[in-house]
């Protein structure tokens, strides 16, 4: 897609740099679809329940993995990335883990 779209024109619904699309929505969908919901209110209640059940560990791991994706996008100069190496925690994440704990996590939970 990097060759098709100019770098200053990016699709508005690109999930590449959206933490909710990257980690959260898939998890919520998987958990809430385990049972049939006869109506919208039942589905909404299940989504809220699963949202509240997201563990701090899941959020932290998602933030760390997301940092790797951001770093890969920067390295690719906004171009396409196939995958992000999960076997390492990037220097970016290591340097910013304190910020993640102090700013991102409280914003999510409080």
Coordinates of N, CA and C in Angstrom, one line a residue:
X1 N 0.8 -1.2 0.0 CA 0.0 0.0 0.0 C 0.9 1.3 0.0
X2 N 2.1 1.1 0.5 CA 3.0 2.3 0.6 C 3.2 2.9 -0.8
X3 N 3.3 2.0 -1.8 CA 3.5 2.5 -3.2 C 2.3 3.2 -3.8
X4 N 1.1 2.7 -3.3 CA -0.2 3.2 -3.9 C -0.6 4.5 -3.3
X5 N -0.5 4.7 -2.0 CA -0.9 5.9 -1.3 C 0.3 6.8 -1.0
X6 N 0.2 8.1 -1.3 CA 1.3 9.0 -0.9 C 1.3 9.0 0.6
X7 N 2.5 9.3 1.1 CA 2.7 9.2 2.6 C 1.8 10.2 3.4
X8 N 1.5 11.3 2.7 CA 0.6 12.3 3.4 C -0.9 12.0 3.2
X9 N -1.2 10.9 2.5 CA -2.6 10.6 2.4 C -2.8 9.1 2.9
X10 N -3.3 9.0 4.1 CA -3.4 7.7 4.7 C -4.9 7.3 4.9
X11 N -5.3 6.1 4.7 CA -6.7 5.7 4.8 C -7.2 6.0 6.3
X12 N -8.4 6.5 6.4 CA -8.9 6.9 7.7 C -9.1 5.8 8.6
X13 N -9.4 4.6 8.1 CA -9.7 3.4 9.0 C -8.5 2.5 9.1
X14 N -7.3 2.9 8.9 CA -6.1 2.1 8.9 C -5.9 1.6 10.4
X15 N -5.9 0.2 10.6 CA -5.7 -0.3 11.9 C -4.2 -0.4 12.3
X16 N -3.3 0.0 11.5 CA -1.9 -0.2 11.8 C -1.4 0.5 13.0
X17 N -1.9 1.6 13.3 CA -1.5 2.4 14.5 C -2.7 2.8 15.4
X18 N -3.5 1.8 15.7 CA -4.7 2.0 16.5 C -4.7 0.9 17.5
X19 N -4.4 1.1 18.8 CA -4.3 0.1 19.8 C -5.6 -0.7 19.9
X20 N -6.7 0.0 19.8 CA -8.0 -0.8 20.0 C -8.1 -1.8 18.8
X21 N -7.8 -1.4 17.6 CA -7.9 -2.3 16.5 C -6.9 -3.4 16.6
X22 N -5.7 -3.0 17.0 CA -4.5 -3.9 17.1 C -4.8 -5.0 18.1
X23 N -5.3 -4.8 19.2 CA -5.4 -5.8 20.3 C -6.8 -6.0 20.9
X24 N -7.4 -4.9 21.2 CA -8.6 -5.0 22.1 C -9.9 -5.5 21.4
X25 N -10.2 -5.0 20.2 CA -11.5 -5.3 19.6 C -11.5 -6.8 19.3
X26 N -10.4 -7.4 18.8 CA -10.4 -8.8 18.5 C -10.6 -9.7 19.7
X27 N -10.0 -9.3 20.8 CA -10.2 -10.0 22.1 C -11.7 -9.9 22.5
X28 N -12.2 -8.7 22.5 CA -13.6 -8.5 22.9 C -14.5 -9.3 22.0
X29 N -14.3 -9.3 20.7 CA -15.2 -10.0 19.8 C -15.1 -11.5 20.1
X30 N -13.9 -12.0 20.3 CA -13.7 -13.5 20.5 C -14.5 -13.9 21.8
X31 N -14.3 -13.1 22.8 CA -14.9 -13.5 24.1 C -16.4 -13.3 24.1
X32 N -16.9 -12.3 23.5 CA -18.4 -12.0 23.5 C -19.1 -12.9 22.5
X33 N -18.4 -13.5 21.5 CA -19.1 -14.3 20.6 C -19.1 -15.8 21.0
X34 N -18.7 -16.1 22.2 CA -18.7 -17.5 22.7 C -20.1 -17.9 23.0
X35 N -21.0 -17.0 23.2 CA -22.4 -17.3 23.4 C -23.3 -16.5 22.5
X36 N -24.5 -17.0 22.3 CA -25.5 -16.3 21.5 C -26.1 -15.2 22.3
X37 N -26.4 -14.1 21.6 CA -27.0 -12.9 22.3 C -28.3 -12.7 21.5
X38 N -29.4 -12.8 22.3 CA -30.7 -12.7 21.6 C -31.1 -11.3 21.3
X39 N -30.4 -10.3 21.8 CA -30.8 -8.9 21.5 C -29.5 -8.0 21.7
X40 N -29.7 -6.8 21.3 CA -28.6 -5.8 21.4 C -28.2 -5.6 22.9
X41 N -29.1 -5.5 23.8 CA -28.8 -5.3 25.2 C -28.0 -6.4 25.8
X42 N -28.2 -7.6 25.4 CA -27.4 -8.7 25.8 C -26.0 -8.6 25.3
X43 N -25.8 -8.2 24.1 CA -24.5 -8.1 23.5 C -23.8 -6.9 24.2
X44 N -24.5 -5.8 24.4 CA -23.8 -4.7 25.0 C -23.3 -5.0 26.4
X45 N -24.2 -5.8 27.2 CA -23.8 -6.2 28.5 C -22.6 -7.1 28.5
X46 N -22.5 -8.0 27.5 CA -21.4 -8.9 27.4 C -20.1 -8.1 27.0
X47 N -20.2 -7.1 26.2 CA -19.0 -6.3 25.8 C -18.5 -5.6 27.0
X48 N -19.4 -5.0 27.8 CA -19.0 -4.2 29.0 C -18.4 -5.2 30.0
X49 N -18.9 -6.4 30.2 CA -18.4 -7.4 31.1 C -17.0 -7.8 30.7
X50 N -16.8 -8.1 29.4 CA -15.5 -8.5 28.9 C -14.5 -7.3 29.0
X51 N -14.9 -6.1 28.7 CA -14.1 -4.9 28.8 C -13.5 -4.8 30.2
X52 N -14.4 -5.0 31.2 CA -14.0 -4.9 32.6 C -13.1 -6.1 33.0
X53 N -13.2 -7.2 32.3 CA -12.4 -8.4 32.6 C -11.0 -8.3 32.0
X54 N -10.7 -7.3 31.1 CA -9.4 -7.2 30.5 C -8.4 -7.0 31.7
X55 N -7.4 -7.9 31.7 CA -6.4 -7.8 32.8 C -5.4 -6.7 32.6
X56 N -4.8 -6.2 33.6 CA -3.7 -5.3 33.5 C -2.6 -5.8 32.7
X57 N -2.3 -7.1 32.9 CA -1.2 -7.8 32.1 C -1.5 -7.7 30.6
X58 N -2.8 -8.0 30.3 CA -3.1 -7.9 28.8 C -2.9 -6.5 28.3
X59 N -3.3 -5.5 29.0 CA -3.2 -4.1 28.6 C -1.7 -3.8 28.4
X60 N -0.9 -4.1 29.4 CA 0.5 -3.8 29.4 C 1.2 -4.5 28.2
X61 N 0.9 -5.9 28.1 CA 1.5 -6.6 26.9 C 1.1 -6.0 25.6
X62 N -0.2 -5.6 25.5 CA -0.7 -5.0 24.3 C 0.1 -3.7 24.0
X63 N 0.3 -2.9 25.0 CA 1.0 -1.6 24.8 C 2.5 -1.9 24.4
X64 N 3.1 -2.9 25.0 CA 4.5 -3.2 24.6 C 4.5 -3.7 23.1
X65 N 3.6 -4.6 22.8 CA 3.5 -5.1 21.4 C 3.2 -3.9 20.4
X66 N 2.4 -3.0 20.9 CA 2.0 -1.9 20.0 C 3.2 -1.0 19.8
X67 N 4.1 -0.8 20.8 CA 5.3 -0.1 20.7 C 6.2 -0.6 19.6
X68 N 6.3 -2.0 19.5 CA 7.0 -2.6 18.5 C 6.5 -2.3 17.1
X69 N 5.1 -2.2 17.0 CA 4.5 -1.9 15.7 C 4.8 -0.5 15.3
X70 N 4.7 0.4 16.3 CA 5.1 1.8 16.0 C 6.5 2.0 15.5
X71 N 7.4 1.3 16.2 CA 8.8 1.3 15.8 C 9.0 0.8 14.4
X72 N 8.3 -0.3 14.1 CA 8.4 -0.9 12.8 C 7.9 0.0 11.7
X73 N 6.8 0.7 12.0 CA 6.2 1.7 11.1 C 7.2 2.8 10.8
X74 N 7.9 3.3 11.9 CA 8.9 4.4 11.8 C 10.0 3.9 10.9
X75 N 10.5 2.6 11.2 CA 11.6 2.1 10.4 C 11.2 1.9 8.9
X76 N 10.0 1.6 8.7 CA 9.5 1.4 7.3 C 9.1 2.7 6.7
X77 N 9.3 3.8 7.4 CA 9.0 5.2 6.9 C 7.5 5.3 6.5
X78 N 6.7 4.6 7.2 CA 5.3 4.7 6.9 C 4.8 3.6 6.0
X79 N 5.7 2.8 5.5 CA 5.4 1.8 4.5 C 4.8 0.6 5.1
X80 N 4.6 -0.5 4.3 CA 4.0 -1.7 4.8 C 4.9 -2.5 5.7
X81 N 4.3 -3.1 6.7 CA 5.1 -4.0 7.6 C 4.3 -5.3 7.6
X82 N 5.1 -6.4 7.4 CA 4.5 -7.7 7.4 C 4.2 -8.2 8.8
X83 N 5.1 -8.1 9.7 CA 5.0 -8.5 11.1 C 6.0 -7.8 11.9
X84 N 5.9 -7.9 13.2 CA 6.8 -7.3 14.1 C 7.4 -8.4 14.9
X85 N 8.7 -8.4 15.1 CA 9.4 -9.5 15.8 C 8.9 -9.4 17.3
X86 N 8.3 -10.5 17.7 CA 7.8 -10.6 19.1 C 8.9 -11.1 20.1
X87 N 10.0 -11.5 19.6 CA 11.0 -12.1 20.4 C 11.9 -11.1 21.1
X88 N 11.7 -9.8 20.9 CA 12.5 -8.8 21.5 C 11.6 -7.6 21.9
X89 N 12.0 -7.0 22.9 CA 11.4 -5.7 23.3 C 12.3 -4.6 22.8
X90 N 11.7 -3.7 22.0 CA 12.5 -2.7 21.4 C 13.1 -1.7 22.3
X91 N 14.1 -1.0 21.9 CA 14.7 0.1 22.7 C 13.7 1.1 23.0
X92 N 12.8 1.4 22.0 CA 11.7 2.4 22.2 C 10.9 2.0 23.4
X93 N 10.5 0.7 23.4 CA 9.6 0.3 24.5 C 10.4 0.3 25.8
X94 N 11.6 -0.1 25.8 CA 12.4 -0.1 27.0 C 12.5 1.3 27.6
X95 N 12.8 2.2 26.7 CA 12.9 3.6 27.2 C 11.6 4.2 27.6
X96 N 10.5 3.7 27.1 CA 9.2 4.3 27.3 C 8.3 3.5 28.2
X97 N 8.8 2.4 28.8 CA 8.0 1.6 29.6 C 7.5 2.3 30.9
X98 N 8.3 3.2 31.4 CA 7.9 3.9 32.6 C 6.8 4.9 32.2
X99 N 6.8 5.5 31.0 CA 5.8 6.3 30.6 C 4.5 5.5 30.4
X100 N 4.6 4.3 29.9 CA 3.4 3.4 29.7 C 2.8 3.2 31.0
X101 N 3.5 2.8 32.0 CA 3.0 2.5 33.3 C 2.4 3.8 34.0
X102 N 3.1 4.9 33.8 CA 2.6 6.2 34.5 C 1.5 6.9 33.8
X103 N 1.5 6.8 32.4 CA 0.5 7.7 31.7 C -0.6 6.8 31.0
X104 N -0.2 5.8 30.3 CA -1.1 5.0 29.5 C -2.0 4.2 30.4
X105 N -1.4 3.4 31.3 CA -2.2 2.5 32.1 C -3.2 3.2 33.0
X106 N -2.8 4.3 33.7 CA -3.8 5.1 34.5 C -5.0 5.6 33.6
X107 N -4.6 6.1 32.4 CA -5.7 6.6 31.5 C -6.7 5.6 31.1
X108 N -6.2 4.4 31.0 CA -7.1 3.3 30.6 C -8.0 2.8 31.8
X109 N -7.4 2.7 32.9 CA -8.1 2.1 34.1 C -8.8 3.2 34.9
X110 N -8.5 4.4 34.8 CA -9.1 5.4 35.7 C -9.7 6.6 35.0

